[in-house]
Each structure stands twice: as C-alpha cells, then as structure tokens.
C-alpha cells in the first residue's frame, strides 16, 4: 500500500471516521455465532458497542480483554486467555474474532502467538480469528476489510469439513465480499444470487444479525450470519467477486483466495446507478455463466424512467459527498449519472484510493470544474471549503449535521453512522431498485427545499 | 434455548437476590475480561465530568477513536459557548507512536487555542499516551505559559483503573482551576451545585429552585460550565453534590483546602428533590431563616401541581415490573423511590460503579426477590428480564436494544437523554416516559410476551 495521506497540521477536528477496531467488530458480527473480542482496554469495546447500537438499534455484544496497569507492563496474554475462555463459557460461540487495539499493538503483544498457545492449552475452543487492527492506522473501513480477509485466511481450507457440510449445488458456487453496506442491501444481493440460481457465500452477512426480528426466546448471539462451514469451504468456490473500491491487495479476501487456492477473482464497485449495476450483473453472469433474470430488466427500465422524471430537479445541483471510500465512489458515479455536480468528495480514510479512483473517471456532465477530492479529511477541514462552494445538498453520514445546520444546507443521510434518523439498516442504495430509492430521497430533499424556501408555498412542485 | 445462563464464576458475588442467602456483595472490582461489561474506561469517566465545561477546549491526545466515540455524545446543554460539542484529537498515527506525540500535542494546542479562543484547555491522555511515555504535564506547562490560558492535563489513560477512577482524575484537573479567582464577590447564602451536568437543561431547573429560595449558585460543576465560574467556586458557603460521587472527590478536596462543607443530594423524584431543597435550606437556617420558608412554599406549590397527573399515571402503571441498570447507584435509590410512587415494582437493580455502602442500602430498600447486580453484562441482564418477567427497563443506550428484542419497554436515564428528568417537572416527564414505554401497544406483537406476535 502507498504511504497514507497526511494532514497539513497536527490536530483533527470533527472526524469523518472511526477506528479500525470498530470495523473489525462490525465484520465479525456478520459471521454466524461469532463473538468479537477487542484486545485492549474495556472502553474500546464499550464505546464501539454504543456507537454501533445508536446506528443499528440492535443488541451488539463485544467482549474486551479489559487491560489494566499490570497488563500493560506484563503483556496481555493472560487477559486474552481469560477473555476467550469467559466468552466461550458464557456465549458458546462457534467462532471468536479477536481484534487488536492501539494499546495492545503498542505494547507489542503478539496475538498470533498467544492464540497458538491458547489453542494448545484448550483444544475445546472454537476457531479463533486474530486480526491486527491498531487504531493508529487506517480507519473503520480498513479494519472491516482486514477482518474479512483475516477471517478467510484463518478459516478457508484450514479446517476439515464433514461430508454433509461440503457445499452441494447444481448451480455455481460464488464467494461474494462486500464493504460496509446496509443490511437491506445485503438482502438484495442475496435475492439476486437466488434469482440467478447461484449458490453464494456472502461475507460478512450481517443482514439478520444487525437487522433481525424481535426474539421469542433469548439468544446470546443474534441469529443469522455467514456459517463457519461456508467460510471454510470458500476455497472450493468457482469464483469470488469483491464489491467496493479498488482496495490494496492486503485488505482483499478475494485476492488472497485467488493467490492461495487459485479461486478466480473479480472486483467491481458497489452497484449503484445504471452503469454500475449493469456492470455488476454482467460480471456476475460472466463468472457464473448464469443469465441475468428478466425482473432486473423491468427494474432497470423503471429506474431509467425515474431518471427522466427527475432530471430537471437535479441537473447542475451542487452536492458534497462524504463517507467511506466505496460509498463515496458509488455516490459519485450515481451523481454523475443523474446530472448532479459533485463539487467536493471526501473521506476520512487516508488510503489514497478515492483520489486515484475518481481521477480516472470522466468529468460529470453537469460539472464546470473537476471535483475536489480529499482524503484523511474531516468535517473540521471541510467546513471552510463547503462555505466557499455553497453546495445545494450534502450526502453522507449523520456527522455532517453540524455543517448542515450551521450553513443551512440539507443533509441526506447515507452510509455510517446515522445517529439522528430512523431506519438506517433498511436504507437501500444497491441495484436498480436501491438506486431508485436513493434517487427518490435525493429528489425529495431538493423538492422539499424548494417548497419550504418558496414564499409562495407551492402545492405542486 | 434455555434462559438459565450461568454466571461467570468471577462474578458470582457481584449478583445477589434479596432473601436468598447471606448478603456478601462484592463491588468496585475491575471488570472481568470477556464478560462484556457495560462500563467504559478511565477516559470515559473523565469525559463525563469535564465534558459540559462549554468554554474549554477538550483535546483527546491519542488515536482518533477515543475522540470520535465521545463527540457530542452527551445531552449537556450550554446557555452560551458550545466548544464542548466539537471534537478534537491529536490523531496519533503509527509514526507518532514510534517517535512520541509530545511535539504533535504542542503543535495541536498552538493550532487550536488561537483558533477557538477557549478559556482553558483540557488535554486527555488516552491509552497509548500512557505507554509511549509522552510527558503530557510538561507540554501542558509549556503551553500554559506560551498560550496564556490554563492548559490542564487529565491523566485518563483508559487502562489505568475503572470509569470511577476517571472521575477522580477529572476532579484533580478541576482543582487546578478552583480557587484562582479570589476577587469576585459571592453571597453568604451561596452554593456550588456539583455532579449536575445540565442534561436537557436540568441544571437550569434546579438553579431556578435555588433562586426562588434566595440561594446564590456560584458555580455548577460542570453543567453549563464556565471556566470563570469554576475559578471562583471556592468562595461558596456549601457544596451540594449530586450523582453517585462523580464530583465527591472535588467536594472532599474543597472541604480540606477551603473548609467548604458538602452534602449529598439527588434531584430525581418528588421525595428526593424536596429533601435536597430542605437540606440546603436547613444549612442556611441560622444565616437566614427565610430560606426555609421559601423552600417549603416552593415544594408545596410544585408538589400540588404534580398530584393529579401522578395519580393518573399510578392507576395505569400499578403492578408493572421494572429493572434498573444505571451508571451510579445513587441514581438507583431515587429511581426506586419514584417507581414506588408510580406503583411500579422494582425486580432488578444494578449499577456500574456502586460501592459497598451503596449496595447495602439498595439491599435494604428493595423488596425480597429483587436481584441486585454490580458491573453487570447483557447476558445476565437478559436472564433477569426473562426470569423476573420485566415490563420496563431503565438504563442507557447499550441496554436499550436488549430490552426491545425481548419485548420490554425502555426508558433512557443516562447522560444522553434529551428530556429533563430532574426536579419536580422532570419527575412528571419521567412518569410520562415510563407510561409511554410500558403501556405502548407495540409490545402486544412481541413474540416472547404475547400470542399475537407468534403468528407470522
């Protein structure tokens, strides 16, 4: 990976990012019967739980190895052992995911070695997945991806499967990897695979674990998630497809499976908008040899029709897009497609991927100037720029609200976190239907603005 | 799946069911690794106490997460500056971990202080700072000299104890401000309100009561807090401490150093808020006997307003069962009393940071069969929700979805609340919240609690 992009000054204010252990916890939540343990102080686990609960509105249990002063001096092995054993005793998970923190990394804990020893001592323990997620590197996005890759590395092809656990299917077997998207969007992906008769293993699949029903009985861990056996069998798939931006190899599970087991791998950006969804479906069809279902054509046609209906409301409207790399890239492609003018795109991630990706894309029709693309960028940095750019709409996570309120610019909440609106998990953006839902929201935001700012009080807009 | 989740062996003495065996309760222990404690860390405790100081710069020295997760997290409101609602971090990166963060910290202060012009700055040390060996005190001293405002180190490395230790560290930081303004005149009948964080404007409600009683409030620590108010707080005649001792350390320190006596109060519930006002009035009785008369009139007037609506709520809520899990045990005492006023039975009660005395008092207050827990976790609490057939859970954000999943109503009574629950009007708000949670028709569809939820 390239050198991370640095800030021109020493502080960060109003960050547009969280830390790697949050991403790790989130990804682990997408594995069936998996308990995440954060190896560090109690606060990391508790703060991250609280932060995620306020977005997902679901129970999110994350254990901690609860460091104290002596742990810092003597190392965290004993605490990790105790944490793993207590989690095992209380939750009976089928997998335990272990993410490191800035503290355990700084004191030099070798978690990989700890785990070998713990496993030797307690062979009854379920698989333990260690992932290095120090908070002083990257962001939640990198933590999430590294965790998916770490899971695949630890499990795929590494455990014996019983005869009945080996995936049997008439159709092709596909591994599908996603960056941080909504549970509703995961459900759409599953539906597409099912319609195309593809046997897919989606990882991580938190469509139920982070957006499930009320319980008729107590569950230590919410039902759902990618089954352990499915992940173990990933080396047997006919192919892998990675959704999201062009992340570096060391974050990418599909890349690893290709290199290690020769599973063919493809990648495409999040299917948002007509072109990206077309591209996604054709890649899917290409890898698996299955036909694109007719229902997709109807949804596509309705979306194009909606684009036509919407174009006048949107053309040339200046938008600011922010969030994680894959989301901002997808929003940028969508914005270009519907005639919006993305004047500023930024992410808190310092990876450099967003700039590299967006620079290659053609200038949007409605843009007079190339968009400003910023990385390792926070709301504190963005404020003055946004003041200058005077955009019509902000699209991104709810932390943009301070700017929205201060400058009286509407904010359409997309991505993570959404702490001040309802139904974040049910938001759709992927596929033709998801794009239509996003389009409706964007147009309605513009319409509402026009209506509320009008002195006439139009009842037709 | 069975509901009989076994307790972790290490935690057996942190759970007690009244009437079952001897009361040999353990508390004030470190959280057990792997138990999914609801507690956070030392840093969290410090942030709780200092967060509402609205004209100070709050700079988290460490990785970005600690700052991100505490950005505008609490409902502490300010009548003026709102610097506390912004988020600042030194955003330590790998190279800073290797080379040390002192220069970056100094530079960050040089950038932020002229830009935001705070009256003081708090620099919170987080976990890695305690490990990489930054001399934060030295940097703060240097910054104080160079930048002309007090730059105060808060030694809040997350691993260095529990949330409660964070309170102590924050109080220590506050003591550096207390006593630095000796000129502003202060009335003889004056108090500081300690441990009141002005969530949803609660401090203003309480302050208004004291104004009506003729008592001057010199400083609120730290709700709607201002550096200058804290500086003259040592001139008040009495410290009135709320909350489970988050500010008790400061009250003790001020007693020793300035001879200011303190009393503990709670502003939740008719009984406790009345008692608080009477206790304060009693303290000033010799100085000015009129204060007591004013307090009595105030209480009479306010209680009269509540009687009719409380009666209505009581008739609707009678027989409902509640579980309480809060940060400090002192709040639990008040909640038990309020719920009793509403004819709601408390079947489980616990806290993150209670001490032995607190739990003994809880055990004393509770009915037989009530479960008392210290530093509990979602597993245990879910178990008791089911075992005790709870209708309503009172706690913080982290407990909320657990209650909802099990089809149980929930009331926020933590630092994030947006509705004032303190004082007489707060008691009414609370009753309304209890009613709207426990009586909502949606629980009819809960598959665990009713048949209609099972159909689909």
Coordinates of C-alpha atoms in Angstrom, one line a residue, chain A residues 6-7 9-15 17-19 22 35 41-43 46-51 53-54 57-59 61-69 72 79 82-83 86-87 89-91 102-103 106-107 135-138 212-218 220 350 379 399 402, chain B residues 1 8-10 30-41 43-44 63-64 68-73 85-95 97 104 107-108 111-112 127-128 131-132 158-160 377-379 382 386 397-398 401 404-406 416 443 446-448:
Chain A
X6 CA -1.1 13.1 5.9
X7 CA -2.8 16.2 7.2
X9 CA -1.4 20.2 10.6
X10 CA -1.3 18.3 13.9
X11 CA -4.9 18.1 15.1
X12 CA -8.0 16.5 13.8
X13 CA -11.4 18.2 14.4
X14 CA -14.9 16.7 14.0
X15 CA -13.6 13.5 12.4
X17 CA -14.0 8.4 10.6
X18 CA -13.7 5.9 13.4
X19 CA -11.0 3.5 14.3
X22 CA -15.0 -0.7 15.0
X35 CA -18.3 -13.2 19.3
X41 CA -9.0 -1.5 27.4
X42 CA -12.6 -2.0 28.4
X43 CA -13.5 1.4 26.9
X46 CA -18.0 -0.3 25.2
X47 CA -17.6 2.8 23.2
X48 CA -17.8 0.9 19.9
X49 CA -20.9 -1.0 21.1
X50 CA -22.6 2.2 22.0
X51 CA -21.6 3.8 18.7
X53 CA -26.0 0.4 18.7
X54 CA -27.0 4.0 18.1
X57 CA -30.6 -0.2 17.1
X58 CA -29.8 -3.8 17.7
X59 CA -28.0 -5.6 20.6
X61 CA -22.2 -7.5 22.3
X62 CA -18.5 -7.1 22.0
X63 CA -16.2 -8.5 24.7
X64 CA -12.9 -7.0 25.9
X65 CA -9.8 -8.4 27.4
X66 CA -10.0 -5.5 29.9
X67 CA -6.5 -4.3 30.2
X68 CA -5.3 -2.8 33.5
X69 CA -2.0 -1.3 34.7
X72 CA 0.3 -3.0 30.2
X79 CA -6.1 -11.3 29.8
X82 CA -9.3 -15.2 30.2
X83 CA -11.5 -13.2 27.9
X86 CA -15.1 -16.4 29.6
X87 CA -16.7 -15.7 26.2
X89 CA -18.3 -20.2 28.7
X90 CA -21.0 -17.6 28.6
X91 CA -21.8 -17.4 24.9
X102 CA -3.7 0.7 19.7
X103 CA -2.9 -0.3 23.2
X106 CA 1.9 -0.5 21.1
X107 CA 2.9 -2.7 24.0
X135 CA -6.4 2.3 15.9
X136 CA -3.4 4.4 14.9
X137 CA -3.6 3.1 11.4
X138 CA -6.3 3.4 8.8
X212 CA -33.3 -9.0 12.9
X213 CA -36.7 -9.5 14.3
X214 CA -37.8 -9.5 17.9
X215 CA -37.0 -12.6 19.8
X216 CA -39.4 -15.3 21.1
X217 CA -36.6 -16.6 23.3
X218 CA -33.2 -15.3 24.5
X220 CA -26.8 -15.0 23.4
X350 CA -6.0 8.2 4.4
X379 CA -15.6 17.9 8.9
X399 CA -21.9 13.6 11.4
X402 CA -23.2 20.3 12.3
Chain B
X1 CA -32.6 -22.1 24.1
X8 CA -19.2 -16.3 35.4
X9 CA -17.5 -17.7 38.4
X10 CA -15.6 -14.5 39.0
X30 CA -12.1 -4.4 37.8
X31 CA -14.3 -5.7 35.0
X32 CA -13.8 -9.4 34.2
X33 CA -12.1 -10.0 30.9
X34 CA -14.6 -11.4 28.4
X35 CA -17.7 -10.6 30.5
X36 CA -19.0 -7.7 28.2
X37 CA -19.1 -5.1 30.9
X38 CA -21.4 -2.1 30.3
X39 CA -18.6 0.1 31.7
X40 CA -16.2 2.1 29.6
X41 CA -12.8 3.2 30.9
X43 CA -11.1 8.2 29.8
X44 CA -14.9 7.8 29.8
X63 CA -5.8 7.7 18.3
X64 CA -8.8 9.1 16.6
X68 CA -14.8 10.1 17.6
X69 CA -16.8 8.0 20.0
X70 CA -17.2 10.9 22.5
X71 CA -18.1 13.6 20.0
X72 CA -21.3 15.3 21.1
X73 CA -22.2 12.1 22.9
X85 CA -19.8 20.0 21.4
X86 CA -16.9 19.9 19.0
X87 CA -14.4 17.0 18.7
X88 CA -10.6 17.5 18.8
X89 CA -7.9 14.8 18.7
X90 CA -4.2 14.8 18.2
X91 CA -5.0 11.8 15.9
X92 CA -1.8 9.9 16.7
X93 CA -0.6 7.7 13.9
X94 CA 2.0 5.0 13.7
X95 CA 4.9 7.3 13.3
X97 CA 3.6 6.0 18.3
X104 CA 2.3 16.9 17.9
X107 CA 1.6 21.8 17.8
X108 CA -2.1 20.9 18.0
X111 CA -3.2 25.5 16.2
X112 CA -6.4 25.1 18.2
X127 CA -4.2 4.5 26.5
X128 CA -1.2 4.8 24.1
X131 CA 2.6 3.7 27.0
X132 CA 4.7 5.8 24.6
X158 CA -8.1 4.1 29.7
X159 CA -6.4 1.1 31.3
X160 CA -5.5 2.9 34.5
X377 CA -23.5 -7.6 31.4
X378 CA -26.1 -8.2 28.7
X379 CA -26.2 -11.9 29.3
X382 CA -31.3 -10.6 29.7
X386 CA -36.9 -13.1 31.4
X397 CA -28.3 3.3 25.2
X398 CA -26.4 0.0 25.4
X401 CA -31.9 -2.8 22.2
X404 CA -36.6 -4.1 22.9
X405 CA -35.5 -7.5 21.5
X406 CA -37.2 -9.2 24.4
X416 CA -27.6 11.1 26.5
X443 CA -45.5 -5.0 22.9
X446 CA -43.7 -9.3 20.8
X447 CA -43.4 -13.0 20.1
X448 CA -41.9 -13.7 23.6

